[in-house]
Short mmCIF file of C-alpha atoms in Angstrom, two decimals:
data_model
loop_
_atom_site.label_atom_id
_atom_site.label_comp_id
_atom_site.label_asym_id
_atom_site.label_seq_id
_atom_site.Cartn_x
_atom_site.Cartn_y
_atom_site.Cartn_z
CA MET A 1 -2.30 -64.69 75.50
CA LEU A 2 0.00 -61.81 76.45
CA LYS A 3 3.23 -62.39 78.37
CA ALA A 4 5.49 -59.57 79.29
CA ASP A 5 8.60 -59.17 81.48
CA PHE A 6 10.56 -56.01 81.02
CA LEU A 7 12.30 -53.11 82.69
CA VAL A 8 11.95 -49.48 81.69
CA PRO A 9 13.74 -46.66 83.47
CA LEU A 10 11.81 -43.50 84.18
CA ARG A 11 13.14 -40.32 85.62
CA HIS A 12 12.78 -41.06 89.25
CA PHE A 13 12.40 -44.91 89.38
CA ASP A 14 12.37 -47.90 87.17
CA VAL A 15 9.20 -49.76 86.04
CA GLU A 16 9.57 -53.49 86.41
CA ALA A 17 6.64 -55.20 84.63
CA ASP A 18 5.99 -58.95 84.85
CA ILE A 19 2.53 -59.84 83.70
CA GLU A 20 0.80 -62.64 82.08
CA VAL A 21 -2.77 -62.29 80.80
CA SER A 22 -4.91 -65.05 79.05
CA ASN A 23 -8.41 -64.25 77.67
CA GLU A 24 -9.38 -62.00 80.64
CA ILE A 25 -9.11 -58.48 81.97
CA LEU A 26 -5.96 -57.53 83.84
CA VAL A 27 -6.48 -54.17 85.78
CA LEU A 28 -3.39 -52.21 86.67
CA VAL A 29 -4.27 -49.93 89.50
CA GLY A 30 -2.21 -47.23 90.99
CA PRO A 31 -1.88 -43.52 91.52
CA SER A 32 -1.00 -41.17 88.74
CA GLY A 33 2.75 -41.06 87.93
CA SER A 34 3.09 -44.70 89.09
CA GLY A 35 4.07 -46.05 85.65
CA LYS A 36 0.88 -47.51 84.58
CA THR A 37 0.66 -45.77 81.20
CA THR A 38 4.33 -46.43 80.61
CA ILE A 39 3.55 -50.17 80.73
CA LEU A 40 0.85 -49.79 78.18
CA ARG A 41 3.12 -47.68 75.89
CA CYS A 42 5.65 -50.41 76.02
CA LEU A 43 3.31 -53.11 75.22
CA ALA A 44 1.95 -51.08 72.28
CA GLY A 45 5.51 -50.39 71.07
CA LEU A 46 5.29 -46.69 71.62
CA LYS A 47 8.10 -46.82 74.08
CA LYS A 48 11.04 -49.05 74.14
CA PRO A 49 12.01 -50.90 77.24
CA SER A 50 15.67 -51.27 78.22
CA ARG A 51 15.46 -55.03 78.57
CA GLY A 52 13.08 -57.92 78.75
CA THR A 53 10.60 -59.69 76.47
CA ILE A 54 7.10 -59.06 75.34
CA ARG A 55 5.12 -61.89 73.74
CA ILE A 56 1.66 -61.61 72.17
CA ASN A 57 0.23 -65.04 71.44
CA ASN A 58 3.22 -66.82 69.81
CA ARG A 59 4.83 -63.71 68.43
CA ILE A 60 7.75 -62.05 70.14
CA VAL A 61 7.10 -58.40 69.64
CA TYR A 62 9.96 -57.19 71.87
CA SER A 63 13.07 -58.79 72.98
CA GLY A 64 16.03 -56.90 74.39
CA GLN A 65 18.39 -59.74 74.08
CA ASP A 66 17.50 -60.55 70.45
CA ARG A 67 17.12 -56.92 69.55
CA ILE A 68 13.63 -57.38 68.37
CA ASN A 69 11.37 -54.37 68.56
CA LEU A 70 8.33 -54.54 66.29
CA PRO A 71 6.81 -51.13 65.39
CA SER A 72 3.26 -50.41 66.80
CA ARG A 73 1.67 -50.87 63.33
CA GLU A 74 2.79 -54.55 63.28
CA ARG A 75 1.90 -55.48 66.88
CA LYS A 76 -1.91 -55.99 66.35
CA VAL A 77 -2.63 -54.05 69.56
CA GLY A 78 -5.80 -52.12 70.10
CA TYR A 79 -5.21 -49.03 72.24
CA VAL A 80 -7.88 -46.84 73.80
CA PHE A 81 -6.10 -43.64 74.89
CA GLN A 82 -6.94 -41.70 77.97
CA GLU A 83 -8.84 -38.79 76.18
CA TYR A 84 -9.66 -41.23 73.40
CA ALA A 85 -7.48 -39.55 70.74
CA LEU A 86 -10.12 -39.56 68.10
CA PHE A 87 -8.99 -37.82 65.03
CA PRO A 88 -10.78 -34.40 65.19
CA HIS A 89 -10.91 -33.72 61.46
CA MET A 90 -12.72 -36.98 60.61
CA THR A 91 -16.22 -38.17 61.18
CA VAL A 92 -17.11 -41.04 63.50
CA LYS A 93 -17.24 -43.33 60.58
CA LYS A 94 -13.94 -42.21 59.09
CA ASN A 95 -12.33 -42.64 62.55
CA VAL A 96 -13.49 -46.27 62.81
CA MET A 97 -12.43 -46.93 59.24
CA TYR A 98 -8.92 -45.67 59.71
CA GLY A 99 -7.37 -48.88 60.89
CA LEU A 100 -8.80 -50.99 58.03
CA SER A 101 -6.63 -51.79 55.11
CA ARG A 102 -7.84 -50.99 51.58
CA GLU A 103 -8.48 -54.70 50.86
CA THR A 104 -10.61 -55.15 53.94
CA ARG A 105 -12.62 -52.03 53.06
CA LYS A 106 -13.32 -53.57 49.63
CA SER A 107 -13.81 -57.17 50.78
CA LYS A 108 -16.12 -56.32 53.67
CA PRO A 109 -17.80 -53.05 52.83
CA HIS A 110 -20.32 -53.35 55.55
CA MET A 111 -17.98 -54.19 58.32
CA VAL A 112 -17.70 -50.59 59.64
CA GLU A 113 -21.60 -50.21 59.62
CA GLU A 114 -21.85 -53.40 61.57
CA PHE A 115 -19.36 -52.32 64.11
CA LEU A 116 -21.18 -48.98 64.58
CA ASP A 117 -24.39 -50.86 65.03
CA MET A 118 -22.90 -53.23 67.52
CA MET A 119 -21.41 -50.36 69.61
CA GLY A 120 -24.82 -48.48 69.40
CA ILE A 121 -23.25 -45.51 67.65
CA HIS A 122 -24.58 -46.02 64.19
CA HIS A 123 -26.63 -42.70 64.43
CA LEU A 124 -23.51 -40.77 64.99
CA HIS A 125 -21.62 -41.91 61.91
CA ASP A 126 -21.47 -38.41 60.19
CA ARG A 127 -20.67 -36.43 63.44
CA TYR A 128 -17.39 -35.03 64.33
CA PRO A 129 -15.74 -35.94 67.70
CA ARG A 130 -16.40 -32.50 69.02
CA GLN A 131 -20.06 -32.96 68.49
CA ILE A 132 -20.51 -36.08 70.59
CA SER A 133 -20.47 -36.84 74.34
CA GLY A 134 -17.65 -38.36 76.42
CA GLY A 135 -19.46 -41.78 76.67
CA GLU A 136 -20.14 -41.79 72.86
CA LYS A 137 -16.40 -40.80 72.20
CA GLN A 138 -15.38 -43.86 74.28
CA ARG A 139 -17.62 -46.14 72.21
CA VAL A 140 -16.07 -44.74 69.14
CA ALA A 141 -12.57 -45.26 70.39
CA LEU A 142 -13.32 -48.87 71.26
CA ALA A 143 -14.92 -49.52 67.93
CA ARG A 144 -11.95 -47.93 66.20
CA ALA A 145 -9.54 -50.23 68.02
CA LEU A 146 -11.67 -53.46 67.84
CA VAL A 147 -12.36 -53.16 64.09
CA THR A 148 -8.73 -53.91 63.32
CA GLU A 149 -9.23 -57.25 65.04
CA PRO A 150 -6.39 -56.83 67.49
CA GLU A 151 -4.81 -59.67 69.53
CA ILE A 152 -4.83 -57.69 72.75
CA MET A 153 -6.58 -54.62 73.87
CA LEU A 154 -4.92 -51.81 76.09
CA LEU A 155 -7.16 -49.28 77.77
CA ASP A 156 -5.83 -46.26 79.51
CA GLU A 157 -8.27 -44.88 82.10
CA PRO A 158 -11.12 -45.48 79.66
CA LEU A 159 -13.80 -44.38 82.08
CA SER A 160 -12.31 -41.72 84.27
CA ALA A 161 -13.51 -38.86 82.12
CA LEU A 162 -17.18 -39.90 82.39
CA ASP A 163 -20.04 -39.30 84.83
CA GLN A 164 -20.74 -41.94 87.53
CA GLU A 165 -23.98 -43.04 85.87
CA ILE A 166 -22.59 -43.78 82.46
CA ARG A 167 -19.44 -45.10 84.01
CA SER A 168 -21.06 -48.14 85.55
CA GLU A 169 -23.12 -48.76 82.30
CA LEU A 170 -19.86 -48.71 80.32
CA GLN A 171 -18.05 -50.84 82.92
CA GLN A 172 -20.63 -53.58 82.31
CA GLU A 173 -20.31 -53.12 78.58
CA LEU A 174 -16.49 -53.29 78.65
CA LYS A 175 -16.88 -56.63 80.44
CA LYS A 176 -19.38 -57.89 77.91
CA ILE A 177 -17.19 -56.90 75.03
CA GLN A 178 -14.11 -58.66 76.49
CA ARG A 179 -16.20 -61.83 76.94
CA GLN A 180 -17.33 -61.68 73.30
CA TRP A 181 -13.85 -61.01 71.92
CA LYS A 182 -12.05 -63.41 74.18
CA ILE A 183 -8.71 -61.52 73.86
CA PRO A 184 -6.49 -60.25 76.71
CA PHE A 185 -7.57 -56.74 78.04
CA VAL A 186 -5.12 -54.70 79.98
CA LEU A 187 -6.93 -51.73 81.63
CA VAL A 188 -5.37 -48.96 83.64
CA THR A 189 -7.13 -47.16 86.34
CA HIS A 190 -6.44 -45.17 89.48
CA ASP A 191 -9.87 -46.26 90.88
CA MET A 192 -9.65 -49.32 93.23
CA ASN A 193 -13.37 -49.69 92.98
CA GLU A 194 -13.29 -49.86 89.33
CA ALA A 195 -10.45 -52.35 89.45
CA GLU A 196 -12.58 -54.64 91.68
CA ILE A 197 -15.57 -54.46 89.34
CA LEU A 198 -13.64 -55.09 86.10
CA GLY A 199 -10.56 -57.13 87.04
CA ASP A 200 -10.29 -60.88 86.54
CA GLN A 201 -6.75 -60.17 87.66
CA ILE A 202 -5.68 -57.10 89.58
CA ILE A 203 -2.20 -55.78 90.02
CA LYS A 204 -1.30 -52.84 92.14
CA ILE A 205 1.49 -50.54 90.98
CA ASN A 206 3.45 -48.06 92.92
CA GLN A 207 6.62 -46.29 91.89
CA GLY A 208 7.03 -48.86 89.21
CA LYS A 209 6.76 -51.87 91.54
CA LEU A 210 3.99 -54.42 90.89
CA THR A 211 2.01 -56.35 93.59
CA VAL A 212 -0.62 -58.91 92.65
CA LEU A 213 -3.88 -58.23 94.46
CA LYS A 214 -6.11 -60.74 92.79
CA GLN A 215 -5.22 -63.82 90.82
CA PRO A 216 -7.56 -64.96 88.01
CA MET B 1 2.27 5.35 25.79
CA GLY B 2 1.24 1.71 26.63
CA PHE B 3 1.79 0.27 30.00
CA ASP B 4 4.33 -2.61 30.15
CA TYR B 5 2.83 -5.61 31.94
CA THR B 6 5.85 -7.93 31.55
CA PRO B 7 7.18 -7.12 35.10
CA ILE B 8 3.87 -8.38 36.59
CA ILE B 9 3.96 -11.60 34.46
CA LEU B 10 7.62 -12.17 35.36
CA SER B 11 6.97 -11.63 39.08
CA LEU B 12 4.09 -14.12 39.10
CA LYS B 13 6.18 -16.65 37.26
CA VAL B 14 8.93 -16.32 39.70
CA ALA B 15 6.58 -16.39 42.76
CA VAL B 16 4.72 -19.47 41.49
CA VAL B 17 7.80 -21.57 40.83
CA ALA B 18 9.63 -20.34 43.98
CA VAL B 19 6.54 -21.17 46.19
CA ALA B 20 6.37 -24.63 44.73
CA ILE B 21 10.01 -25.24 45.55
CA VAL B 22 9.50 -23.84 49.00
CA VAL B 23 6.35 -26.02 49.66
CA LEU B 24 8.17 -29.10 48.41
CA THR B 25 11.17 -28.54 50.56
CA GLY B 26 9.79 -26.69 53.57
CA ILE B 27 6.92 -28.76 54.59
CA PRO B 28 8.89 -32.16 54.68
CA LEU B 29 11.78 -30.46 56.48
CA ALA B 30 9.34 -28.93 58.96
CA GLY B 31 7.86 -32.35 59.55
CA LEU B 32 11.22 -33.90 60.19
CA MET B 33 12.49 -31.03 62.52
CA ALA B 34 9.38 -30.92 64.43
CA ARG B 35 9.37 -34.70 65.29
CA ARG B 36 12.94 -35.89 65.23
CA ASN B 37 15.99 -35.11 67.45
CA PHE B 38 19.49 -35.54 66.17
CA PRO B 39 22.93 -33.87 66.87
CA GLY B 40 23.46 -30.59 65.09
CA LYS B 41 19.69 -29.95 64.87
CA ASP B 42 20.00 -26.40 66.41
CA VAL B 43 22.68 -25.44 63.85
CA LEU B 44 20.50 -26.69 60.93
CA GLU B 45 17.48 -24.88 62.39
CA SER B 46 19.45 -21.63 62.46
CA VAL B 47 20.71 -22.06 58.98
CA PHE B 48 16.93 -22.56 57.77
CA THR B 49 15.84 -19.32 59.43
CA LEU B 50 18.94 -17.29 58.47
CA PRO B 51 17.57 -15.85 55.22
CA LEU B 52 14.79 -14.20 57.27
CA VAL B 53 17.24 -12.05 59.22
CA LEU B 54 20.06 -11.52 56.84
CA PRO B 55 20.03 -8.43 54.66
CA PRO B 56 18.96 -9.21 51.09
CA SER B 57 22.29 -8.04 49.85
CA VAL B 58 24.05 -10.61 51.87
CA VAL B 59 21.78 -13.37 50.61
CA GLY B 60 22.46 -12.00 47.14
CA PHE B 61 26.21 -11.94 47.70
CA ILE B 62 26.20 -15.58 48.93
CA LEU B 63 23.96 -16.83 46.11
CA LEU B 64 26.21 -15.10 43.53
CA TRP B 65 29.11 -16.75 44.95
CA LEU B 66 27.43 -20.26 45.11
CA PHE B 67 25.85 -19.93 41.50
CA GLY B 68 28.58 -17.69 39.86
CA LYS B 69 30.74 -18.89 37.14
CA ASN B 70 33.35 -20.20 39.57
CA GLY B 71 31.01 -21.06 42.35
CA PRO B 72 30.49 -24.71 43.30
CA LEU B 73 26.83 -24.95 42.33
CA GLY B 74 27.39 -22.73 39.28
CA GLN B 75 30.06 -24.88 37.95
CA PHE B 76 28.00 -28.03 38.76
CA LEU B 77 25.00 -26.68 36.78
CA ALA B 78 27.17 -25.48 33.93
CA HIS B 79 29.09 -28.76 33.52
CA TYR B 80 26.13 -31.15 33.88
CA PHE B 81 23.08 -29.14 32.67
CA HIS B 82 24.76 -26.44 30.59
CA ILE B 83 22.75 -23.79 32.27
CA SER B 84 23.59 -20.61 34.17
CA VAL B 85 21.22 -19.02 36.50
CA VAL B 86 22.96 -15.69 37.17
CA PHE B 87 21.24 -12.91 35.17
CA HIS B 88 18.44 -15.45 34.17
CA LEU B 89 14.98 -15.66 35.48
CA ALA B 90 16.02 -18.95 37.24
CA GLY B 91 18.33 -16.76 39.38
CA ALA B 92 15.30 -14.65 40.39
CA VAL B 93 13.40 -17.92 41.28
CA ILE B 94 16.30 -19.16 43.45
CA ALA B 95 16.65 -15.74 45.21
CA ALA B 96 12.88 -15.67 45.91
CA ALA B 97 12.81 -19.29 47.15
CA VAL B 98 15.72 -18.78 49.49
CA VAL B 99 14.22 -15.59 51.14
CA SER B 100 10.74 -16.97 51.42
CA PHE B 101 11.72 -20.52 52.65
CA PRO B 102 11.92 -19.55 56.32
CA LEU B 103 8.35 -18.25 56.23
CA MET B 104 6.92 -21.51 54.97
CA TYR B 105 9.25 -23.59 57.24
CA GLN B 106 8.69 -21.68 60.43
CA SER B 107 4.95 -21.57 59.98
CA ALA B 108 4.68 -25.20 59.07
CA LYS B 109 6.93 -26.36 61.87
CA ALA B 110 5.09 -24.36 64.57
CA SER B 111 1.73 -25.86 63.53
CA ILE B 112 3.10 -29.51 63.08
CA GLU B 113 4.54 -29.10 66.64
CA SER B 114 1.12 -28.15 67.92
CA VAL B 115 -0.54 -31.26 66.68
CA ASP B 116 -1.20 -33.72 69.55
CA ARG B 117 1.25 -36.49 69.37
CA THR B 118 -1.20 -38.88 70.91
CA LEU B 119 -3.19 -38.73 67.73
CA GLU B 120 -0.13 -39.84 65.77
CA ASN B 121 0.49 -42.63 68.20
CA ALA B 122 -3.14 -43.65 67.86
CA ALA B 123 -2.66 -43.83 64.16
CA ARG B 124 0.41 -46.00 64.70
CA THR B 125 -1.40 -48.57 66.81
CA LEU B 126 -4.08 -48.65 64.14
CA GLY B 127 -1.50 -49.89 61.64
CA ALA B 128 -0.68 -46.71 59.69
CA SER B 129 2.75 -46.21 58.18
CA GLU B 130 4.61 -42.96 59.03
CA LEU B 131 4.02 -41.66 55.57
CA ARG B 132 0.30 -42.15 55.81
CA ILE B 133 0.18 -40.69 59.40
CA PHE B 134 1.89 -37.52 58.05
CA PHE B 135 -0.54 -37.15 55.15
CA SER B 136 -3.75 -38.30 56.93
CA VAL B 137 -3.34 -36.88 60.46
CA THR B 138 -0.38 -34.45 60.83
CA LEU B 139 -0.84 -32.46 57.69
CA PRO B 140 -4.68 -31.83 57.92
CA LEU B 141 -4.33 -30.93 61.54
CA SER B 142 -1.61 -28.31 60.85
CA TRP B 143 -3.40 -27.06 57.71
CA SER B 144 -3.85 -23.41 59.01
CA GLY B 145 -0.18 -23.00 59.55
CA ILE B 146 0.74 -24.39 56.18
CA VAL B 147 -1.78 -22.20 54.40
CA SER B 148 -0.58 -19.08 56.09
CA GLY B 149 3.09 -20.12 55.39
CA PHE B 150 2.03 -20.63 51.80
CA ILE B 151 0.55 -17.24 51.47
CA LEU B 152 3.22 -15.44 53.28
CA SER B 153 5.96 -17.00 51.24
CA PHE B 154 4.06 -16.26 47.97
CA ALA B 155 3.88 -12.61 49.00
CA ARG B 156 7.46 -12.56 49.95
CA SER B 157 8.49 -14.10 46.65
CA LEU B 158 6.43 -11.56 44.76
CA GLY B 159 8.10 -8.72 46.53
CA GLU B 160 11.69 -9.94 46.67
CA PHE B 161 14.01 -7.16 45.55
CA GLY B 162 17.52 -6.99 46.82
CA ALA B 163 18.83 -10.52 46.28
CA THR B 164 16.90 -10.83 42.98
CA LEU B 165 18.52 -7.56 41.67
CA MET B 166 22.00 -8.94 42.57
CA VAL B 167 21.53 -12.46 41.14
CA ALA B 168 19.16 -12.00 38.31
CA GLY B 169 19.96 -8.37 37.48
CA ASN B 170 17.72 -5.94 35.75
CA ILE B 171 17.07 -7.05 32.17
CA PRO B 172 13.72 -5.52 31.04
CA GLY B 173 11.47 -8.15 29.59
CA ARG B 174 13.62 -11.02 30.93
CA THR B 175 14.54 -10.58 34.66
CA GLN B 176 12.98 -7.18 35.56
CA THR B 177 10.32 -8.15 38.23
CA MET B 178 7.64 -5.81 39.68
CA PRO B 179 9.78 -4.47 42.66
CA ILE B 180 12.75 -3.90 40.36
CA ALA B 181 10.67 -2.25 37.75
CA ILE B 182 9.25 0.09 40.47
CA PHE B 183 12.77 0.93 41.57
CA MET B 184 13.82 1.67 38.12
CA ALA B 185 10.70 3.70 37.26
CA ASN B 186 11.43 5.86 40.25
CA GLU B 187 15.05 6.21 39.27
CA SER B 188 14.23 7.33 35.73
CA GLY B 189 11.32 9.64 36.84
CA ASP B 190 8.62 7.51 35.25
CA PHE B 191 6.03 8.30 37.84
CA ARG B 192 3.05 6.76 36.01
CA THR B 193 4.59 3.29 35.64
CA GLY B 194 5.88 3.33 39.23
CA PHE B 195 2.53 4.47 40.55
CA ILE B 196 0.57 1.74 38.76
CA LEU B 197 2.91 -1.01 39.83
CA VAL B 198 2.96 0.26 43.45
CA LEU B 199 -0.81 0.34 43.47
CA ILE B 200 -1.03 -3.20 42.23
CA MET B 201 1.57 -4.43 44.79
CA THR B 202 -0.08 -2.51 47.68
CA ILE B 203 -3.62 -3.74 46.85
CA PHE B 204 -2.39 -7.30 46.43
CA SER B 205 -0.41 -7.27 49.65
CA PHE B 206 -3.34 -5.68 51.50
CA LEU B 207 -5.62 -8.47 50.27
CA VAL B 208 -3.16 -11.11 51.41
CA VAL B 209 -3.00 -9.75 54.89
CA PHE B 210 -6.62 -8.96 55.20
CA TRP B 211 -7.73 -12.43 53.94
CA LEU B 212 -5.13 -14.11 56.19
CA ASN B 213 -6.31 -12.36 59.20
CA ARG B 214 -9.91 -13.24 58.60
CA TRP B 215 -9.17 -16.77 57.70
CA SER B 216 -7.04 -17.35 60.98
CA LYS B 217 -9.89 -15.92 63.03
CA LYS B 218 -12.35 -18.23 61.36
CA GLN B 219 -10.01 -21.12 62.05
CA GLN B 220 -9.81 -20.31 65.73
CA ARG B 221 -13.56 -20.12 65.96
CA GLY B 222 -13.80 -23.60 64.15
CA LEU B 223 -11.60 -25.00 66.80
CA MET B 224 -13.78 -23.94 69.72
CA PRO B 225 -14.79 -27.19 71.54
CA ASP B 226 -18.57 -26.50 71.78
CA GLU B 227 -19.03 -25.56 68.14
CA GLY B 228 -21.81 -27.57 66.45
CA ILE B 229 -23.25 -29.37 69.47
CA GLU B 230 -26.94 -29.84 69.18
#
């Protein structure tokens, strides 16, 4: 469960977010520059709102009033960045392993292999990000985020860099993954069509203002 | 007449220790300055770069004042550690470190700044501490700039003359480094010694520049996006 209600000023307008996501997909849809990514950055702890609260399950990760602002590394948030942000100097396997603690690596030595298998990218494990396709990068980014067992997933235009064909395939896959993991997904896109396919809940954002288009 | 190798040994000693100091101070400072903003940053930035543009005699003068018998650092070292750096090899190390610091710092800072910050943010969301991010993401990705800063500051340390002469003096066998030995050989008309040392310095410097150029070209090729796609 993710519950967030906060305000963050941008240069030309304020972003006022008020969202509640249970184990479903919330799609934030809006044009570029409308404040979508800002919302994700605040949820992840990469940007600090000026006031409000953010609650992940029963944890308050941000509260302007109580001066709580948990750093990203303690929020248990999975983030798939727009251009995937894979570490270019690490192999696919090393990328996926990055978020695992030393203890987890020791106690579950096959965890990464299983994840690579599950995402259908096991054959790529020793490749570098520059040697794989966009769709493959996307799977690696998803695997890298999910392997840390996050409590919510944030996805910034995860499909917009891909061809139409692979796009619809990955849309179905994303939906499947969310149903398996049963955690809140917040996905950002500028594509209304994509929002309708993926969203259990759809919120339109324009100049920082949110309008609910579809209720779960 | 035998050839005196001690200036070469002394120069190498000075350069190795000076570069070690420069690496240990320059890289962390570059990391901080590339990623943090604070009041007075511009002033500090200028101070860090100053030794690059100041005449060596000015650097020497300042260091002599700082580390001299009555200077603040000189008194501190004499009082607590009973050491004096002026007219000792340590003085040559300090002079070399100060003049080569900006080369390491500038080069490291430029390459750290060029690292995509989204990658550091990705590491943050994956639970990494700031220290781990620096060593596992930022440093490896700015490696080329750090290596070239390392090489340039090593070469600069090896070639430091003006400030070294003022701070460490010219004591053969103790503080007489290669560049100073060349100067003295020339003054005293010892062409043979001068020529051999000049040859060594020139060949070494050529190799440094040549290798650095080739290496940076190779790096650029390595970063081409289509490399290695099957």
